[in-house]
PDB file of C-alpha atoms and ligand atoms in Angstrom:
ATOM      1  CA  UNK A  16      22.712   7.204  -7.524  1.00 79.00           C
ATOM      2  CA  UNK A  17      24.413   7.148  -4.173  1.00 83.00           C
ATOM      3  CA  UNK A  18      21.377   7.698  -1.967  1.00 93.00           C
ATOM      4  CA  UNK A  19      19.504   4.685  -3.291  1.00 95.00           C
ATOM      5  CA  UNK A  20      20.937   2.631  -0.460  1.00 94.00           C
ATOM      6  CA  UNK A  21      17.933   0.352  -0.259  1.00 96.00           C
ATOM      7  CA  UNK A  22      16.037   0.995  -3.508  1.00 96.00           C
ATOM      8  CA  UNK A  23      19.101   0.682  -5.734  1.00 96.00           C
ATOM      9  CA  UNK A  24      19.666  -2.388  -7.847  1.00 90.00           C
ATOM     10  CA  UNK A  25      22.160  -4.512  -5.960  1.00 79.00           C
ATOM     11  CA  UNK A  26      22.060  -8.221  -6.606  1.00 74.00           C
ATOM     12  CA  UNK A  27      18.603  -9.446  -7.485  1.00 91.00           C
ATOM     13  CA  UNK A  28      15.230  -8.025  -8.416  1.00 95.00           C
ATOM     14  CA  UNK A  29      12.648  -8.033  -5.610  1.00 96.00           C
ATOM     15  CA  UNK A  30       9.408  -9.875  -5.784  1.00 97.00           C
ATOM     16  CA  UNK A  31       6.484  -9.066  -3.541  1.00 98.00           C
ATOM     17  CA  UNK A  32       4.308 -11.938  -2.369  1.00 97.00           C
ATOM     18  CA  UNK A  33       0.759 -11.200  -1.276  1.00 97.00           C
ATOM     19  CA  UNK A  34      -1.534 -14.114  -0.491  1.00 95.00           C
ATOM     20  CA  UNK A  35       0.012 -16.375  -3.102  1.00 93.00           C
ATOM     21  CA  UNK A  36       0.320 -13.660  -5.758  1.00 97.00           C
ATOM     22  CA  UNK A  37       3.788 -12.593  -6.827  1.00 97.00           C
ATOM     23  CA  UNK A  38       4.434  -9.091  -8.116  1.00 98.00           C
ATOM     24  CA  UNK A  39       7.711  -8.719  -9.991  1.00 98.00           C
ATOM     25  CA  UNK A  40       7.962 -12.360 -11.100  1.00 97.00           C
ATOM     26  CA  UNK A  41       7.373 -13.834 -14.552  1.00 96.00           C
ATOM     27  CA  UNK A  42       3.639 -13.271 -14.395  1.00 97.00           C
ATOM     28  CA  UNK A  43       2.096  -9.943 -15.407  1.00 98.00           C
ATOM     29  CA  UNK A  44      -0.285  -8.842 -12.653  1.00 98.00           C
ATOM     30  CA  UNK A  45      -3.455  -7.122 -13.805  1.00 98.00           C
ATOM     31  CA  UNK A  46      -5.183  -4.740 -11.392  1.00 98.00           C
ATOM     32  CA  UNK A  47      -8.437  -3.017 -12.211  1.00 98.00           C
ATOM     33  CA  UNK A  48     -11.476  -1.263 -10.914  1.00 98.00           C
ATOM     34  CA  UNK A  49     -13.088   2.129 -10.847  1.00 98.00           C
ATOM     35  CA  UNK A  50     -11.362   5.385 -10.035  1.00 98.00           C
ATOM     36  CA  UNK A  51     -13.657   5.900  -7.058  1.00 98.00           C
ATOM     37  CA  UNK A  52     -15.902   3.574  -5.101  1.00 98.00           C
ATOM     38  CA  UNK A  53     -19.478   4.734  -5.640  1.00 98.00           C
ATOM     39  CA  UNK A  54     -21.743   1.897  -4.520  1.00 98.00           C
ATOM     40  CA  UNK A  55     -21.849  -1.708  -3.445  1.00 98.00           C
ATOM     41  CA  UNK A  56     -23.309  -2.793  -6.807  1.00 98.00           C
ATOM     42  CA  UNK A  57     -20.678  -0.877  -8.783  1.00 98.00           C
ATOM     43  CA  UNK A  58     -17.940  -2.615  -6.796  1.00 98.00           C
ATOM     44  CA  UNK A  59     -19.367  -6.106  -7.081  1.00 98.00           C
ATOM     45  CA  UNK A  60     -19.791  -5.652 -10.846  1.00 98.00           C
ATOM     46  CA  UNK A  61     -16.246  -4.312 -11.139  1.00 98.00           C
ATOM     47  CA  UNK A  62     -14.860  -7.207  -9.106  1.00 98.00           C
ATOM     48  CA  UNK A  63     -16.657  -9.679 -11.377  1.00 98.00           C
ATOM     49  CA  UNK A  64     -15.096  -8.020 -14.429  1.00 98.00           C
ATOM     50  CA  UNK A  65     -11.600  -8.057 -12.960  1.00 98.00           C
ATOM     51  CA  UNK A  66     -11.975 -11.707 -11.998  1.00 98.00           C
ATOM     52  CA  UNK A  67     -13.300 -12.728 -15.431  1.00 97.00           C
ATOM     53  CA  UNK A  68     -10.352 -11.008 -17.049  1.00 98.00           C
ATOM     54  CA  UNK A  69      -7.803 -12.837 -14.939  1.00 97.00           C
ATOM     55  CA  UNK A  70      -6.981  -9.778 -12.839  1.00 98.00           C
ATOM     56  CA  UNK A  71      -5.666 -10.291  -9.338  1.00 98.00           C
ATOM     57  CA  UNK A  72      -6.283  -6.957  -7.622  1.00 98.00           C
ATOM     58  CA  UNK A  73      -9.400  -4.797  -7.308  1.00 98.00           C
ATOM     59  CA  UNK A  74      -8.837  -1.063  -7.077  1.00 98.00           C
ATOM     60  CA  UNK A  75     -11.164   1.690  -5.878  1.00 98.00           C
ATOM     61  CA  UNK A  76     -10.495   5.053  -4.304  1.00 98.00           C
ATOM     62  CA  UNK A  77     -12.373   6.002  -1.149  1.00 98.00           C
ATOM     63  CA  UNK A  78     -10.245   9.002  -0.198  1.00 97.00           C
ATOM     64  CA  UNK A  79      -9.820  10.976  -3.392  1.00 94.00           C
ATOM     65  CA  UNK A  80      -7.223  13.743  -3.693  1.00 89.00           C
ATOM     66  CA  UNK A  81      -9.052  15.896  -6.265  1.00 89.00           C
ATOM     67  CA  UNK A  82      -7.662  18.881  -8.120  1.00 89.00           C
ATOM     68  CA  UNK A  83     -10.798  20.887  -7.283  1.00 92.00           C
ATOM     69  CA  UNK A  84     -12.068  21.097  -3.691  1.00 92.00           C
ATOM     70  CA  UNK A  85     -15.593  20.932  -5.120  1.00 92.00           C
ATOM     71  CA  UNK A  86     -15.106  17.560  -6.837  1.00 92.00           C
ATOM     72  CA  UNK A  87     -16.232  14.308  -5.181  1.00 91.00           C
ATOM     73  CA  UNK A  88     -13.797  13.538  -2.371  1.00 94.00           C
ATOM     74  CA  UNK A  89     -14.620   9.848  -1.955  1.00 96.00           C
ATOM     75  CA  UNK A  90     -17.000   7.740   0.118  1.00 97.00           C
ATOM     76  CA  UNK A  91     -14.612   7.143   3.000  1.00 96.00           C
ATOM     77  CA  UNK A  92     -15.220   4.173   5.262  1.00 96.00           C
ATOM     78  CA  UNK A  93     -18.558   3.193   3.719  1.00 97.00           C
ATOM     79  CA  UNK A  94     -16.831   2.867   0.337  1.00 98.00           C
ATOM     80  CA  UNK A  95     -13.978   0.946   1.878  1.00 98.00           C
ATOM     81  CA  UNK A  96     -16.402  -1.722   3.044  1.00 98.00           C
ATOM     82  CA  UNK A  97     -17.813  -2.055  -0.490  1.00 98.00           C
ATOM     83  CA  UNK A  98     -14.300  -2.443  -1.904  1.00 98.00           C
ATOM     84  CA  UNK A  99     -13.222  -5.008   0.674  1.00 98.00           C
ATOM     85  CA  UNK A 100     -16.455  -6.991   0.406  1.00 98.00           C
ATOM     86  CA  UNK A 101     -16.414  -7.091  -3.409  1.00 98.00           C
ATOM     87  CA  UNK A 102     -12.780  -8.203  -3.463  1.00 98.00           C
ATOM     88  CA  UNK A 103     -13.494 -10.908  -0.936  1.00 98.00           C
ATOM     89  CA  UNK A 104     -16.451 -12.259  -2.919  1.00 98.00           C
ATOM     90  CA  UNK A 105     -14.254 -12.748  -5.985  1.00 98.00           C
ATOM     91  CA  UNK A 106     -11.135 -13.784  -4.080  1.00 97.00           C
ATOM     92  CA  UNK A 107      -9.206 -10.757  -5.280  1.00 98.00           C
ATOM     93  CA  UNK A 108      -6.709  -8.617  -3.427  1.00 98.00           C
ATOM     94  CA  UNK A 109      -7.667  -4.975  -2.985  1.00 98.00           C
ATOM     95  CA  UNK A 110      -5.871  -1.658  -3.117  1.00 98.00           C
ATOM     96  CA  UNK A 111      -6.944   1.839  -2.161  1.00 98.00           C
ATOM     97  CA  UNK A 112      -5.239   5.201  -1.947  1.00 98.00           C
ATOM     98  CA  UNK A 113      -4.190   6.813   1.318  1.00 98.00           C
ATOM     99  CA  UNK A 114      -3.760  10.561   1.461  1.00 97.00           C
ATOM    100  CA  UNK A 115      -2.745  11.284   5.050  1.00 97.00           C
ATOM    101  CA  UNK A 116      -2.090   9.738   8.456  1.00 97.00           C
ATOM    102  CA  UNK A 117      -5.767   9.421   9.254  1.00 97.00           C
ATOM    103  CA  UNK A 118      -6.784   7.633   6.060  1.00 97.00           C
ATOM    104  CA  UNK A 119      -3.787   5.339   6.368  1.00 98.00           C
ATOM    105  CA  UNK A 120      -4.791   4.331   9.862  1.00 97.00           C
ATOM    106  CA  UNK A 121      -8.384   3.723   8.760  1.00 97.00           C
ATOM    107  CA  UNK A 122      -7.553   1.420   5.864  1.00 98.00           C
ATOM    108  CA  UNK A 123      -4.266  -0.254   6.744  1.00 98.00           C
ATOM    109  CA  UNK A 124      -5.734  -3.341   8.396  1.00 98.00           C
ATOM    110  CA  UNK A 125      -8.497  -3.788   5.838  1.00 98.00           C
ATOM    111  CA  UNK A 126      -6.799  -3.727   2.435  1.00 98.00           C
ATOM    112  CA  UNK A 127      -3.963  -5.779   0.946  1.00 98.00           C
ATOM    113  CA  UNK A 128      -2.076  -2.958  -0.759  1.00 98.00           C
ATOM    114  CA  UNK A 129      -1.897   0.781  -0.065  1.00 98.00           C
ATOM    115  CA  UNK A 130      -1.558   3.310  -2.873  1.00 98.00           C
ATOM    116  CA  UNK A 131       0.246   6.624  -2.576  1.00 98.00           C
ATOM    117  CA  UNK A 132      -0.899   8.819  -5.427  1.00 98.00           C
ATOM    118  CA  UNK A 133       1.002  11.069  -7.783  1.00 98.00           C
ATOM    119  CA  UNK A 134       0.013  14.178  -5.841  1.00 97.00           C
ATOM    120  CA  UNK A 135       1.488  12.745  -2.651  1.00 98.00           C
ATOM    121  CA  UNK A 136       4.665  11.230  -4.030  1.00 98.00           C
ATOM    122  CA  UNK A 137       6.717  13.790  -2.178  1.00 98.00           C
ATOM    123  CA  UNK A 138       4.566  13.960   0.940  1.00 98.00           C
ATOM    124  CA  UNK A 139       7.539  12.827   2.978  1.00 98.00           C
ATOM    125  CA  UNK A 140       5.662  12.435   6.249  1.00 98.00           C
ATOM    126  CA  UNK A 141       3.141  10.163   4.529  1.00 98.00           C
ATOM    127  CA  UNK A 142       5.979   8.170   2.950  1.00 98.00           C
ATOM    128  CA  UNK A 143       7.555   7.665   6.379  1.00 98.00           C
ATOM    129  CA  UNK A 144       4.234   6.549   7.853  1.00 98.00           C
ATOM    130  CA  UNK A 145       3.695   4.131   4.959  1.00 98.00           C
ATOM    131  CA  UNK A 146       7.179   2.861   5.665  1.00 98.00           C
ATOM    132  CA  UNK A 147       6.095   1.927   9.161  1.00 98.00           C
ATOM    133  CA  UNK A 148       3.077  -0.042   7.925  1.00 98.00           C
ATOM    134  CA  UNK A 149       3.227  -3.717   7.131  1.00 97.00           C
ATOM    135  CA  UNK A 150       1.418  -3.473   3.782  1.00 98.00           C
ATOM    136  CA  UNK A 151       2.893  -3.297   0.268  1.00 98.00           C
ATOM    137  CA  UNK A 152       2.761   0.204  -1.187  1.00 98.00           C
ATOM    138  CA  UNK A 153       2.044   1.160  -4.797  1.00 99.00           C
ATOM    139  CA  UNK A 154       3.976   4.388  -5.199  1.00 98.00           C
ATOM    140  CA  UNK A 155       2.818   6.425  -8.169  1.00 98.00           C
ATOM    141  CA  UNK A 156       5.250   8.688  -9.950  1.00 98.00           C
ATOM    142  CA  UNK A 157       4.573  12.374  -9.286  1.00 98.00           C
ATOM    143  CA  UNK A 158       3.102  14.542 -12.024  1.00 97.00           C
ATOM    144  CA  UNK A 159       6.433  16.247 -12.695  1.00 98.00           C
ATOM    145  CA  UNK A 160       8.826  13.945 -10.882  1.00 98.00           C
ATOM    146  CA  UNK A 161      12.062  12.717 -12.374  1.00 98.00           C
ATOM    147  CA  UNK A 162      12.845   9.023 -12.079  1.00 98.00           C
ATOM    148  CA  UNK A 163      15.459   9.930  -9.474  1.00 98.00           C
ATOM    149  CA  UNK A 164      12.912  11.808  -7.342  1.00 98.00           C
ATOM    150  CA  UNK A 165      10.487   8.897  -7.674  1.00 98.00           C
ATOM    151  CA  UNK A 166      13.107   6.374  -6.550  1.00 98.00           C
ATOM    152  CA  UNK A 167      14.151   8.607  -3.652  1.00 98.00           C
ATOM    153  CA  UNK A 168      10.496   8.738  -2.596  1.00 98.00           C
ATOM    154  CA  UNK A 169      10.543   4.927  -2.603  1.00 98.00           C
ATOM    155  CA  UNK A 170      13.753   5.084  -0.575  1.00 98.00           C
ATOM    156  CA  UNK A 171      11.856   6.995   2.152  1.00 98.00           C
ATOM    157  CA  UNK A 172       9.434   4.073   2.503  1.00 98.00           C
ATOM    158  CA  UNK A 173      12.202   1.477   2.481  1.00 98.00           C
ATOM    159  CA  UNK A 174      14.320   3.467   4.937  1.00 98.00           C
ATOM    160  CA  UNK A 175      11.382   3.610   7.332  1.00 98.00           C
ATOM    161  CA  UNK A 176      11.302  -0.179   7.400  1.00 98.00           C
ATOM    162  CA  UNK A 177       8.885  -1.331   4.707  1.00 98.00           C
ATOM    163  CA  UNK A 178      10.668  -3.230   1.901  1.00 97.00           C
ATOM    164  CA  UNK A 179       7.544  -3.793  -0.209  1.00 98.00           C
ATOM    165  CA  UNK A 180       7.277  -0.957  -2.693  1.00 98.00           C
ATOM    166  CA  UNK A 181       5.786  -1.282  -6.170  1.00 98.00           C
ATOM    167  CA  UNK A 182       6.641   1.629  -8.444  1.00 98.00           C
ATOM    168  CA  UNK A 183       3.853   2.831 -10.738  1.00 99.00           C
ATOM    169  CA  UNK A 184       4.417   4.932 -13.856  1.00 99.00           C
ATOM    170  CA  UNK A 185       1.187   6.840 -14.531  1.00 98.00           C
ATOM    171  CA  UNK A 186       2.199   9.511 -17.022  1.00 98.00           C
ATOM    172  CA  UNK A 187       3.936  12.818 -16.497  1.00 98.00           C
ATOM    173  CA  UNK A 188       2.947  16.367 -17.329  1.00 98.00           C
ATOM    174  CA  UNK A 189       4.352  17.583 -20.630  1.00 98.00           C
ATOM    175  CA  UNK A 190       3.488  20.248 -23.226  1.00 98.00           C
ATOM    176  CA  UNK A 191       1.321  17.737 -25.157  1.00 98.00           C
ATOM    177  CA  UNK A 192      -2.389  18.451 -24.661  1.00 98.00           C
ATOM    178  CA  UNK A 193      -3.896  15.596 -26.676  1.00 98.00           C
ATOM    179  CA  UNK A 194      -3.566  13.202 -23.745  1.00 98.00           C
ATOM    180  CA  UNK A 195      -4.107  13.962 -20.064  1.00 98.00           C
ATOM    181  CA  UNK A 196      -0.458  13.154 -19.330  1.00 98.00           C
ATOM    182  CA  UNK A 197       2.356  11.596 -21.340  1.00 98.00           C
ATOM    183  CA  UNK A 198       3.029   7.947 -20.578  1.00 98.00           C
ATOM    184  CA  UNK A 199       6.777   7.704 -20.053  1.00 98.00           C
ATOM    185  CA  UNK A 200       7.482   4.101 -20.940  1.00 98.00           C
ATOM    186  CA  UNK A 201      11.216   4.616 -20.969  1.00 98.00           C
ATOM    187  CA  UNK A 202      10.885   5.276 -17.236  1.00 98.00           C
ATOM    188  CA  UNK A 203       9.975   1.604 -16.792  1.00 98.00           C
ATOM    189  CA  UNK A 204      13.333   0.532 -18.178  1.00 98.00           C
ATOM    190  CA  UNK A 205      15.225   3.280 -16.382  1.00 98.00           C
ATOM    191  CA  UNK A 206      13.594   2.491 -13.034  1.00 98.00           C
ATOM    192  CA  UNK A 207      14.357  -1.196 -13.488  1.00 97.00           C
ATOM    193  CA  UNK A 208      17.930  -0.464 -14.433  1.00 96.00           C
ATOM    194  CA  UNK A 209      18.430   1.627 -11.288  1.00 97.00           C
ATOM    195  CA  UNK A 210      16.246  -0.235  -8.829  1.00 98.00           C
ATOM    196  CA  UNK A 211      15.312  -3.786  -7.873  1.00 98.00           C
ATOM    197  CA  UNK A 212      11.702  -2.805  -7.140  1.00 98.00           C
ATOM    198  CA  UNK A 213       8.831  -4.070  -9.325  1.00 98.00           C
ATOM    199  CA  UNK A 214       7.378  -1.506 -11.729  1.00 98.00           C
ATOM    200  CA  UNK A 215       3.780  -1.399 -12.916  1.00 99.00           C
ATOM    201  CA  UNK A 216       2.079   0.948 -15.369  1.00 99.00           C
ATOM    202  CA  UNK A 217      -1.213   2.827 -15.083  1.00 99.00           C
ATOM    203  CA  UNK A 218      -2.183   3.788 -18.649  1.00 99.00           C
ATOM    204  CA  UNK A 219      -5.533   5.242 -17.524  1.00 98.00           C
ATOM    205  CA  UNK A 220      -4.233   8.351 -15.761  1.00 98.00           C
ATOM    206  CA  UNK A 221      -1.595   8.761 -18.449  1.00 98.00           C
ATOM    207  CA  UNK A 222      -3.944   8.764 -21.425  1.00 98.00           C
ATOM    208  CA  UNK A 223      -7.065  10.215 -19.849  1.00 98.00           C
ATOM    209  CA  UNK A 224      -9.033   8.611 -22.698  1.00 98.00           C
ATOM    210  CA  UNK A 225     -10.158   5.049 -23.074  1.00 98.00           C
ATOM    211  CA  UNK A 226      -9.344   4.609 -26.763  1.00 98.00           C
ATOM    212  CA  UNK A 227      -5.609   4.502 -26.013  1.00 98.00           C
ATOM    213  CA  UNK A 228      -5.653   2.143 -23.042  1.00 98.00           C
ATOM    214  CA  UNK A 229      -5.365  -1.128 -24.949  1.00 98.00           C
ATOM    215  CA  UNK A 230      -2.332  -0.169 -27.022  1.00 98.00           C
ATOM    216  CA  UNK A 231      -0.592   1.550 -24.106  1.00 98.00           C
ATOM    217  CA  UNK A 232      -1.126  -1.497 -21.898  1.00 98.00           C
ATOM    218  CA  UNK A 233       0.464  -3.776 -24.472  1.00 98.00           C
ATOM    219  CA  UNK A 234       3.326  -1.335 -24.976  1.00 98.00           C
ATOM    220  CA  UNK A 235       3.852  -1.244 -21.208  1.00 98.00           C
ATOM    221  CA  UNK A 236       4.236  -5.014 -21.066  1.00 98.00           C
ATOM    222  CA  UNK A 237       6.645  -4.928 -23.996  1.00 98.00           C
ATOM    223  CA  UNK A 238       8.602  -2.217 -22.162  1.00 98.00           C
ATOM    224  CA  UNK A 239       9.089  -4.475 -19.155  1.00 98.00           C
ATOM    225  CA  UNK A 240       6.248  -3.580 -16.794  1.00 98.00           C
ATOM    226  CA  UNK A 241       5.461  -6.175 -14.143  1.00 98.00           C
ATOM    227  CA  UNK A 242       1.789  -5.296 -14.040  1.00 98.00           C
ATOM    228  CA  UNK A 243      -0.983  -2.965 -15.130  1.00 99.00           C
ATOM    229  CA  UNK A 244      -3.329  -0.795 -13.082  1.00 99.00           C
ATOM    230  CA  UNK A 245      -6.334   0.046 -15.250  1.00 99.00           C
ATOM    231  CA  UNK A 246      -9.560   1.882 -14.507  1.00 98.00           C
ATOM    232  CA  UNK A 247     -12.769   0.108 -15.455  1.00 98.00           C
ATOM    233  CA  UNK A 248     -16.343   1.004 -14.564  1.00 98.00           C
ATOM    234  CA  UNK A 249     -19.596  -0.895 -15.170  1.00 98.00           C
ATOM    235  CA  UNK A 250     -21.028   2.296 -16.676  1.00 98.00           C
ATOM    236  CA  UNK A 251     -18.254   4.800 -17.458  1.00 98.00           C
ATOM    237  CA  UNK A 252     -20.697   7.452 -18.711  1.00 98.00           C
ATOM    238  CA  UNK A 253     -22.160   7.616 -15.213  1.00 97.00           C
ATOM    239  CA  UNK A 254     -18.835   7.490 -13.353  1.00 98.00           C
ATOM    240  CA  UNK A 255     -18.359  10.199 -10.741  1.00 97.00           C
ATOM    241  CA  UNK A 256     -14.681  10.478 -11.545  1.00 96.00           C
ATOM    242  CA  UNK A 257     -12.454   9.605 -14.494  1.00 97.00           C
ATOM    243  CA  UNK A 258     -15.262   8.162 -16.653  1.00 98.00           C
ATOM    244  CA  UNK A 259     -13.661   9.165 -19.994  1.00 98.00           C
ATOM    245  CA  UNK A 260     -10.563   7.089 -19.260  1.00 98.00           C
ATOM    246  CA  UNK A 261     -12.386   4.108 -17.752  1.00 98.00           C
ATOM    247  CA  UNK A 262     -12.859   0.989 -19.859  1.00 98.00           C
ATOM    248  CA  UNK A 263     -16.253  -0.675 -19.988  1.00 98.00           C
ATOM    249  CA  UNK A 264     -16.351  -4.176 -18.533  1.00 97.00           C
ATOM    250  CA  UNK A 265     -16.343  -5.695 -22.030  1.00 96.00           C
ATOM    251  CA  UNK A 266     -13.372  -3.590 -23.099  1.00 97.00           C
ATOM    252  CA  UNK A 267     -11.432  -4.583 -19.988  1.00 97.00           C
ATOM    253  CA  UNK A 268     -12.091  -8.277 -20.608  1.00 97.00           C
ATOM    254  CA  UNK A 269     -11.240  -7.963 -24.302  1.00 96.00           C
ATOM    255  CA  UNK A 270      -7.961  -6.258 -23.477  1.00 97.00           C
ATOM    256  CA  UNK A 271      -7.088  -8.988 -20.994  1.00 97.00           C
ATOM    257  CA  UNK A 272      -7.803 -11.620 -23.644  1.00 96.00           C
ATOM    258  CA  UNK A 273      -5.146 -10.003 -25.842  1.00 96.00           C
ATOM    259  CA  UNK A 274      -2.436  -9.604 -23.198  1.00 97.00           C
ATOM    260  CA  UNK A 275      -1.199 -13.205 -23.121  1.00 96.00           C
ATOM    261  CA  UNK A 276       0.318 -13.056 -26.611  1.00 95.00           C
ATOM    262  CA  UNK A 277       2.112  -9.801 -25.849  1.00 97.00           C
ATOM    263  CA  UNK A 278       3.393 -11.142 -22.538  1.00 97.00           C
ATOM    264  CA  UNK A 279       4.597 -14.335 -24.233  1.00 95.00           C
ATOM    265  CA  UNK A 280       6.519 -12.347 -26.824  1.00 95.00           C
ATOM    266  CA  UNK A 281       8.671 -10.822 -24.060  1.00 96.00           C
ATOM    267  CA  UNK A 282       9.041 -14.067 -22.071  1.00 95.00           C
ATOM    268  CA  UNK A 283       6.385 -13.128 -19.544  1.00 97.00           C
ATOM    269  CA  UNK A 284       3.083 -14.780 -18.736  1.00 97.00           C
ATOM    270  CA  UNK A 285      -0.454 -13.514 -18.464  1.00 97.00           C
ATOM    271  CA  UNK A 286      -3.296 -15.966 -18.135  1.00 95.00           C
ATOM    272  CA  UNK A 287      -6.623 -14.624 -19.302  1.00 95.00           C
ATOM    273  CA  UNK A 288      -9.529 -15.757 -17.164  1.00 91.00           C
ATOM    274  CA  UNK A 289      -7.508 -16.311 -14.049  1.00 64.00           C
ATOM    275  CA  UNK A 290      -7.019 -19.975 -13.374  1.00 60.00           C
ATOM    276  CA  UNK A 291      -4.897 -21.409 -16.148  1.00 55.00           C
ATOM    277  CA  UNK A 292      -6.792 -24.697 -16.231  1.00 62.00           C
ATOM    278  CA  UNK A 293     -10.386 -23.668 -16.952  1.00 67.00           C
ATOM    279  CA  UNK A 294     -11.648 -24.757 -20.356  1.00 74.00           C
ATOM    280  CA  UNK A 295     -12.301 -21.164 -21.423  1.00 69.00           C
ATOM    281  CA  UNK A 296      -8.853 -19.975 -20.337  1.00 63.00           C
ATOM    282  CA  UNK A 297      -7.126 -22.888 -22.083  1.00 71.00           C
ATOM    283  CA  UNK A 298      -9.076 -22.245 -25.312  1.00 76.00           C
ATOM    284  CA  UNK A 299      -8.078 -18.585 -25.213  1.00 65.00           C
ATOM    285  CA  UNK A 300      -4.449 -19.530 -24.667  1.00 65.00           C
ATOM    286  CA  UNK A 301      -4.614 -21.942 -27.624  1.00 76.00           C
ATOM    287  CA  UNK A 302      -6.163 -19.179 -29.780  1.00 73.00           C
ATOM    288  CA  UNK A 303      -3.329 -16.887 -28.791  1.00 66.00           C
ATOM    289  CA  UNK A 304      -0.667 -19.463 -29.674  1.00 72.00           C
ATOM    290  CA  UNK A 305      -2.460 -20.232 -32.981  1.00 82.00           C
ATOM    291  CA  UNK A 306      -2.421 -16.558 -33.904  1.00 76.00           C
ATOM    292  CA  UNK A 307       1.304 -16.372 -33.225  1.00 75.00           C
ATOM    293  CA  UNK A 308       1.953 -19.497 -35.339  1.00 86.00           C
ATOM    294  CA  UNK A 309      -0.085 -18.105 -38.256  1.00 89.00           C
ATOM    295  CA  UNK A 310       1.768 -14.812 -38.069  1.00 81.00           C
ATOM    296  CA  UNK A 311       5.168 -16.562 -37.973  1.00 87.00           C
ATOM    297  CA  UNK A 312       4.239 -18.774 -40.955  1.00 93.00           C
ATOM    298  CA  UNK A 313       3.151 -15.706 -42.932  1.00 92.00           C
ATOM    299  CA  UNK A 314       6.473 -14.006 -42.113  1.00 90.00           C
ATOM    300  CA  UNK A 315       8.337 -17.160 -43.185  1.00 93.00           C
ATOM    301  CA  UNK A 316       6.516 -17.295 -46.504  1.00 94.00           C
ATOM    302  CA  UNK A 317       7.394 -13.699 -47.249  1.00 93.00           C
ATOM    303  CA  UNK A 318      11.081 -14.393 -46.668  1.00 93.00           C
ATOM    304  CA  UNK A 319      10.936 -17.544 -48.829  1.00 93.00           C
ATOM    305  CA  UNK A 320       9.341 -15.508 -51.648  1.00 93.00           C
ATOM    306  CA  UNK A 321      12.300 -13.124 -51.544  1.00 91.00           C
ATOM    307  CA  UNK A 322      14.758 -16.042 -51.834  1.00 89.00           C
ATOM    308  CA  UNK A 323      13.055 -17.750 -54.811  1.00 82.00           C
ATOM    309  CA  UNK A 324      13.965 -15.241 -57.600  1.00 80.00           C
ATOM    310  CA  UNK A 325      17.610 -15.215 -56.421  1.00 79.00           C
ATOM    311  CA  UNK A 326      17.779 -19.025 -56.572  1.00 76.00           C
ATOM    312  CA  UNK A 327      16.095 -19.390 -59.925  1.00 71.00           C
ATOM    313  CA  UNK A 328      18.165 -21.041 -62.732  1.00 62.00           C
ATOM    314  CA  UNK A 329      16.770 -18.535 -65.229  1.00 58.00           C
ATOM    315  CA  UNK A 330      17.223 -15.175 -63.488  1.00 55.00           C
ATOM    316  CA  UNK A 331      15.060 -12.442 -64.885  1.00 52.00           C
ATOM    317  CA  UNK A 332      16.997 -10.095 -67.109  1.00 45.00           C
TER     318      UNK A 332
HETATM  319  C1  PEP B  18      -6.019   7.162  -8.972  1.00 82.93           C
HETATM  320  O1  PEP B  18      -5.389   6.098  -9.072  1.00 82.93           O
HETATM  321  O2  PEP B  18      -7.263   7.219  -8.990  1.00 82.93           O
HETATM  322  C2  PEP B  18      -5.277   8.430  -8.932  1.00 82.93           C
HETATM  323  C3  PEP B  18      -5.795   9.512  -8.376  1.00 82.93           C
HETATM  324  O3  PEP B  18      -4.094   8.323  -9.536  1.00 82.93           O
HETATM  325  P1  PEP B  18      -2.887   9.380  -9.654  1.00 82.93           P
HETATM  326  O4  PEP B  18      -2.398   9.601  -8.263  1.00 82.93           O
HETATM  327  O5  PEP B  18      -1.924   8.663 -10.525  1.00 82.93           O
HETATM  328  O6  PEP B  18      -3.430  10.631 -10.296  1.00 82.93           O
HETATM  329 MN1   MN B  19      -8.700   8.018 -11.335  1.00 82.93          MN
END
């Protein structure tokens, strides 16, 4: 693709370093939080959940680009303070979506990462403005965007001077109505083949339903994703937006506890519980390794059983 002058894969993959956290390295980066910031309590509970799970980034929308003009549009600056405060309390990074020049200016100095949503992927003026900021940008794939269009949108940001773009696959619109969108996991591989930029996956907006989030998250890691962006809410039934796709706190933590084994199977790392040296985190890691050993031994026994009849001195007639 000739116009991917900056986003194209040249020599090495890029990593993005933010306050000691590396996106695009060996470690899988988990990001979580509610769709929209609703209250201080909701954000501190969400931050606690993300921290317990070993997540590194707290999400929460305060400027919401909603399909209907009558839906909740976000808490604005008040919500931003709740997000920033909650992240700080748990020593997490934070990310929020920007939708225009004004919202970008309001949040840019307060958050660690800016998000440009699917609906704005081809808002070229916003991309250029984001390119002039000094914050990493999570660039979601547009609802009907090809991988090429998505990468060219990233190119706008890079060409404007900001090299720190994280691509995010969040499902595309297809004819299939049983999920909100269709998670295009092959796009992870295609984007990584064409570009050096890190790629993360948001299974929440793809599935639109919480029962699929765990399996899609694991599949995303197996497909090569560098991180996951997952919606979780302390009380999804009461969520103002995207409740049906939001995991409960327990579900989010449970999912995180299962990610290490999947990451290990594709030579990546995810440490449940954050710091790798707490007793709880080490026990969980040992459990994960034990499960893998048991599974491998079972596989070995099955193969041995197939060999035995062939080796027998009295073959069955
Ligand atoms: C979101 O992350 O809450 C969001 C609106 O995502 P998307 O732009 O992928 O729809
Ligand atoms: Mn959402």
